[in-house]
Coordinates of C-alpha atoms and ligand atoms in Angstrom, one line a residue:
M1 CA 116.2 102.1 70.8
K2 CA 117.5 98.6 71.4
T3 CA 117.3 97.3 74.9
K4 CA 117.3 93.9 76.2
I5 CA 113.5 94.8 76.8
T6 CA 112.8 95.3 73.1
E7 CA 114.5 92.4 72.1
L8 CA 112.5 90.4 74.5
L9 CA 109.0 91.8 73.6
G10 CA 109.8 92.4 69.7
I11 CA 108.6 96.1 70.5
E12 CA 110.8 99.4 68.9
Y13 CA 110.8 101.6 72.1
P14 CA 111.5 100.6 75.8
I15 CA 108.5 101.9 77.3
I16 CA 105.7 100.1 78.7
Q17 CA 102.1 101.5 79.6
G18 CA 100.8 100.6 83.4
G19 CA 98.2 98.0 83.9
M20 CA 96.0 100.6 85.3
A21 CA 92.0 99.1 86.6
W22 CA 89.4 100.6 84.6
V23 CA 91.7 102.9 83.0
A24 CA 93.6 100.5 80.8
E25 CA 91.3 99.0 78.5
Y26 CA 91.6 98.2 74.7
H27 CA 91.8 101.9 73.2
L28 CA 94.7 102.6 75.2
A29 CA 96.5 99.1 75.4
A30 CA 96.1 99.4 70.9
A31 CA 97.3 102.5 70.8
V32 CA 100.3 102.4 72.9
S33 CA 101.4 99.3 71.2
E34 CA 100.6 101.2 67.9
A35 CA 102.9 103.6 69.0
G36 CA 106.0 101.2 69.4
G37 CA 105.4 100.9 72.8
L38 CA 103.9 98.0 74.8
G39 CA 100.2 98.4 75.6
I40 CA 98.5 96.9 78.5
I41 CA 94.6 95.8 79.1
G42 CA 94.4 96.1 83.0
A43 CA 92.3 93.6 84.5
G44 CA 91.8 95.7 88.0
G45 CA 88.9 93.7 89.6
A46 CA 87.0 92.9 86.4
P47 CA 85.4 89.7 85.6
A48 CA 87.2 86.8 83.3
S49 CA 84.9 87.4 80.9
F50 CA 85.2 91.1 80.3
V51 CA 89.1 90.3 80.3
R52 CA 88.6 87.8 76.9
E53 CA 86.2 90.7 75.4
Q54 CA 89.4 93.3 75.9
I55 CA 91.8 90.8 74.8
Q56 CA 89.9 90.4 71.5
K57 CA 88.8 94.0 70.8
T58 CA 92.9 94.7 71.0
K59 CA 93.4 92.1 68.6
E60 CA 90.7 93.5 66.2
I61 CA 92.6 96.8 65.9
T62 CA 96.5 96.2 66.1
N63 CA 98.9 93.3 65.2
K64 CA 101.4 94.6 67.3
P65 CA 102.3 92.7 70.8
F66 CA 100.4 93.8 73.8
G67 CA 100.0 92.7 77.3
V68 CA 97.6 92.0 79.9
N69 CA 98.5 92.7 83.6
V70 CA 96.8 90.4 86.3
M71 CA 95.7 92.7 89.2
L72 CA 96.2 89.9 91.7
M73 CA 94.0 90.6 94.6
N74 CA 91.3 90.4 92.0
P75 CA 89.0 87.5 93.0
E76 CA 88.8 86.0 89.5
A77 CA 92.4 85.8 89.1
D78 CA 92.8 82.3 88.5
E79 CA 89.9 82.5 85.6
I80 CA 92.0 85.2 84.4
A81 CA 95.3 83.5 84.3
K82 CA 93.5 81.0 82.4
V83 CA 92.0 83.2 79.8
I84 CA 95.4 84.8 79.0
V85 CA 96.9 81.3 78.0
D86 CA 93.2 80.8 75.8
E87 CA 93.3 83.8 73.7
G88 CA 97.3 83.7 73.1
V89 CA 98.2 86.3 74.9
Q90 CA 102.2 86.9 74.6
V91 CA 102.8 89.3 77.7
V92 CA 101.9 88.9 81.1
T93 CA 103.0 91.6 83.6
T94 CA 101.3 91.2 87.7
G95 CA 100.6 93.5 90.0
A96 CA 99.8 93.8 93.9
G97 CA 101.2 90.0 94.9
N98 CA 103.1 87.1 93.8
P99 CA 102.4 85.6 90.5
G100 CA 103.9 82.5 91.7
K101 CA 101.1 79.8 91.3
Y102 CA 100.4 80.7 87.6
L103 CA 104.0 80.7 86.5
A104 CA 104.0 77.1 85.2
A105 CA 101.2 77.5 82.9
W106 CA 102.1 81.2 81.7
K107 CA 105.9 79.6 80.9
E108 CA 104.0 76.4 79.2
A109 CA 102.2 78.5 77.1
G110 CA 105.2 80.8 76.2
I111 CA 104.3 83.6 77.8
K112 CA 106.6 86.3 78.5
V113 CA 106.1 86.9 82.5
I114 CA 106.7 90.0 84.4
P115 CA 105.9 91.0 87.6
V116 CA 105.9 94.2 89.3
V117 CA 107.9 94.2 92.5
A118 CA 108.4 96.4 95.4
S119 CA 111.4 95.0 96.9
V120 CA 114.6 93.2 96.2
A121 CA 113.4 90.4 98.1
L122 CA 110.3 89.6 95.8
A123 CA 112.4 90.7 92.7
K124 CA 114.9 87.6 93.9
M125 CA 112.2 85.0 94.6
M126 CA 110.7 85.9 91.0
E127 CA 113.6 85.6 89.1
R128 CA 114.4 82.0 90.9
A129 CA 110.8 81.3 89.7
G130 CA 111.7 81.5 86.0
V131 CA 110.0 85.0 85.4
D132 CA 111.3 86.9 82.0
A133 CA 112.0 90.4 83.8
V134 CA 110.5 92.4 86.3
I135 CA 109.2 96.1 87.1
A136 CA 110.8 97.8 90.1
E137 CA 108.1 100.0 91.0
G138 CA 108.8 103.2 93.1
T139 CA 106.3 104.5 95.7
E140 CA 106.2 107.6 93.5
S141 CA 103.4 105.4 91.3
G142 CA 99.4 106.1 91.5
G143 CA 97.4 103.3 92.9
H144 CA 98.9 100.6 95.0
I145 CA 102.4 101.3 96.1
G146 CA 105.3 99.8 97.7
S147 CA 107.6 102.0 100.5
A148 CA 110.7 102.3 98.5
T149 CA 111.5 105.3 95.9
T150 CA 112.3 104.5 92.3
M151 CA 115.7 106.0 92.9
T152 CA 116.7 103.7 95.6
L153 CA 114.7 100.3 94.5
V154 CA 115.8 100.1 90.7
P155 CA 119.9 100.1 91.1
Q156 CA 119.2 97.6 94.0
V157 CA 117.1 95.5 92.1
V158 CA 119.6 95.6 89.1
D159 CA 122.3 94.2 91.1
A160 CA 119.9 91.8 92.7
V161 CA 119.1 90.2 89.5
K162 CA 120.5 89.0 86.4
I163 CA 117.2 89.5 84.3
P164 CA 116.3 92.5 82.7
V165 CA 114.8 95.3 84.6
I166 CA 112.0 98.1 84.2
A167 CA 111.7 101.0 85.9
A168 CA 108.3 102.4 87.1
G169 CA 107.5 105.7 89.4
G170 CA 107.6 108.8 88.9
I171 CA 108.5 109.0 85.4
G172 CA 106.8 111.0 82.5
D173 CA 109.3 112.5 80.3
G174 CA 113.1 111.9 78.5
R175 CA 114.4 112.7 81.4
G176 CA 113.2 110.2 83.4
F177 CA 113.6 107.7 81.1
A178 CA 117.1 108.7 80.7
A179 CA 117.2 108.6 84.3
S180 CA 116.1 105.4 84.5
M181 CA 118.4 103.8 82.2
M182 CA 121.5 105.6 84.1
L183 CA 119.8 103.3 87.1
G184 CA 120.5 100.3 84.7
A185 CA 116.9 99.5 83.7
E186 CA 116.0 98.1 80.4
A187 CA 112.8 100.0 80.0
V188 CA 110.3 102.0 81.8
Q189 CA 106.9 101.7 82.5
M190 CA 104.7 104.8 82.7
G191 CA 100.9 105.0 84.1
T192 CA 99.9 108.4 85.1
R193 CA 101.1 110.3 81.6
F194 CA 98.9 107.4 79.5
V195 CA 95.7 108.6 81.5
V196 CA 96.0 111.8 79.8
A197 CA 96.6 110.4 76.3
K198 CA 93.8 111.5 73.3
E199 CA 93.4 107.2 73.1
S200 CA 92.4 107.3 76.9
I201 CA 88.8 106.8 77.7
V202 CA 89.3 108.3 80.9
H203 CA 86.8 111.0 81.8
E204 CA 87.6 114.4 81.2
N205 CA 87.2 115.6 84.4
Y206 CA 89.7 113.0 85.9
K207 CA 91.7 114.5 82.9
K208 CA 91.5 118.0 84.2
K209 CA 92.6 117.0 87.8
I210 CA 95.9 115.2 86.7
L211 CA 96.9 118.4 84.4
A212 CA 95.8 120.6 86.9
A213 CA 97.7 118.5 89.9
K214 CA 100.8 120.2 91.6
D215 CA 103.7 118.2 92.7
I216 CA 102.3 117.7 96.2
D217 CA 98.9 117.2 95.3
S218 CA 98.8 113.4 95.9
E219 CA 97.9 111.7 99.5
V220 CA 98.6 108.2 100.4
T221 CA 95.5 106.2 102.0
G222 CA 95.3 102.8 103.5
M223 CA 98.8 102.7 104.7
T224 CA 97.6 101.5 108.4
H225 CA 96.4 98.1 106.7
G226 CA 99.2 97.6 104.5
H227 CA 97.7 98.6 101.7
P228 CA 98.5 101.8 100.3
V229 CA 96.9 103.7 97.6
R230 CA 98.1 107.1 95.7
Q231 CA 95.4 109.2 94.6
I232 CA 95.2 113.3 94.1
R233 CA 93.9 114.8 97.1
N234 CA 90.0 115.4 97.1
N235 CA 86.7 114.9 99.4
M236 CA 87.1 110.9 99.0
T237 CA 91.2 111.0 100.3
R238 CA 89.8 113.6 103.5
E239 CA 87.0 111.3 104.2
Y240 CA 89.0 108.0 103.9
L241 CA 92.1 109.0 106.1
K242 CA 89.2 110.3 108.8
L243 CA 87.8 107.0 108.7
E244 CA 90.8 105.3 108.8
K245 CA 92.3 107.7 111.4
A246 CA 89.3 106.5 113.6
G247 CA 90.5 102.7 113.2
A248 CA 87.8 101.7 110.5
P249 CA 87.8 98.3 109.7
F250 CA 90.0 97.5 106.4
E251 CA 86.9 95.8 104.1
E252 CA 84.8 99.0 104.9
L253 CA 87.5 101.4 103.3
E254 CA 89.0 98.7 100.7
Q255 CA 85.1 98.9 99.5
L256 CA 85.2 102.4 99.3
T257 CA 88.5 102.6 97.4
L258 CA 87.1 100.2 94.5
G259 CA 83.8 101.3 93.6
A260 CA 84.7 104.7 93.9
L261 CA 87.8 104.3 91.1
R262 CA 85.2 103.4 88.4
K263 CA 83.1 106.6 89.7
A264 CA 86.2 108.7 88.6
V265 CA 87.2 107.4 85.8
V266 CA 83.6 106.4 84.2
E267 CA 81.6 109.1 85.5
G268 CA 84.2 111.8 86.1
D269 CA 83.2 112.0 89.9
T270 CA 86.6 114.1 90.8
V271 CA 84.5 114.8 94.5
N272 CA 84.2 111.0 95.7
G273 CA 85.8 109.2 93.3
T274 CA 89.1 108.0 93.7
L275 CA 91.7 109.7 91.2
M276 CA 94.7 107.4 91.1
A277 CA 97.7 109.1 89.7
G278 CA 101.4 109.3 90.5
Q279 CA 103.3 112.2 92.1
I280 CA 104.7 112.7 88.2
A281 CA 101.1 114.1 87.5
G282 CA 102.4 117.8 88.5
M283 CA 104.6 117.8 85.5
I284 CA 102.2 116.5 83.0
K285 CA 100.2 119.5 81.3
E286 CA 99.1 118.5 77.9
E287 CA 96.9 115.6 76.6
Q288 CA 98.8 114.2 73.4
T289 CA 98.4 110.9 71.6
C290 CA 100.2 107.9 72.6
A291 CA 102.4 108.6 69.6
E292 CA 103.1 112.0 70.3
M293 CA 104.2 111.1 73.9
I294 CA 106.3 108.2 73.2
Q295 CA 108.2 110.2 70.1
E296 CA 108.7 113.2 72.3
I297 CA 110.1 111.1 75.5
M298 CA 112.4 109.1 73.0
T299 CA 113.5 112.4 71.1
Q300 CA 114.5 113.7 74.6
A301 CA 116.3 110.8 76.0
E302 CA 118.3 109.9 73.2
A303 CA 119.7 113.6 73.2
L304 CA 120.2 113.3 77.0
L305 CA 121.9 109.8 76.7
T306 CA 123.9 110.9 74.2
K307 CA 125.4 113.9 75.5
K308 CA 129.1 114.3 75.9
Ligands
TUI401 O1 99.4 96.9 91.6 C1 99.9 97.9 91.3 N1 98.8 99.2 91.4 C2 97.9 99.2 91.5 S1 96.7 97.6 91.5 C3 95.4 98.4 91.7 S2 93.7 98.2 92.0 C4 93.5 98.6 93.6 N2 92.2 99.3 93.9 C5 92.1 99.8 95.2 C6 93.2 99.0 96.2 C7 93.8 98.3 95.9 C8 94.4 98.1 94.7 C9 95.6 100.0 91.7 N3 97.1 100.4 91.6 N4 100.7 98.0 91.1 C10 102.1 97.4 91.5 C11 102.4 96.8 92.4 N5 102.5 95.7 93.2 N6 102.9 98.1 93.6 C12 103.3 97.3 94.7 C13 103.1 95.9 94.4 C14 103.6 95.1 95.1 C15 103.1 95.0 96.4 C16 103.9 94.0 97.4 C17 103.7 93.6 94.8 C18 103.8 92.4 95.3 C19 103.9 92.5 96.7 O2 104.1 91.5 97.6 C20 103.5 90.2 97.6 C21 103.7 89.1 98.0 O3 103.2 88.3 98.2 O4 105.1 89.1 99.1

């Protein structure tokens, strides 16, 4: 399927993998790219040296285009921005902030820059600053979220900018893909479905939690501090929300969340770990390869989009 995004990025299918902290490492990124989508290495809160290694390992196992996501709250974001240029990465997505200060260097290096936005205002600002496309991410997403839903955000961003828009948040199958196209998107970004991919290194316990999740099993923590994070309800969310309600300072709660994501992904601690996942987790019932997922989504979407 050809869209402005497949043309821009030189990929076969307009499906981009979310840059999920801890989850989006080189095995997953390479598998998505090999399957014809755009794999993304998620820098998350990792040091720049780790991101460089991940980029090099990805290059060793795929010749297809791939990208790096810079989580802008990372204290080493400046160094990571340089590593990306150094290593000749072709595509950058950003999250959890405004990437303005890196744009000149990235554009100079010929990198395609695609920030995640959660509002029309930031989308317009980013377009003026010269980015290549934006990802409009709705509140259905897992992890750090904005407040607008995908259904409302995507068409409003599409109307507000001329650059291509990628829809994200709550998309997990061909129906979500087709709906995104109807809203005016040129591609989709998916995170939660790829967490359970066979190539995903995420601990089996975490995958099982997503596969067993029901529609309303996620909870949003951090709302009162302006850093809302969607995750599957467990002991961690109950403790967090209790502390939050009692007025605990942001720094204390932030530390709890960042360390706990590693606990869930690497150690499989589903009780006290942070199980970031989107609301679409309730629909994800099967562990498949990235290629199987992408083929299934494209087949279903094409049937829907060509239906008379
Ligand atoms: O970034 C994400 N999702 C993430 S980042 C992350 S790591 C983390 N862990 C614990 C606590 C906090 C973060 C986990 N999930 N998605 C992209 C995204 N960006 N969603 C929303 C935004 C966003 C929000 C506000 C982007 C820009 C923005 O405003 C920027 C500004 O300064 O105007």
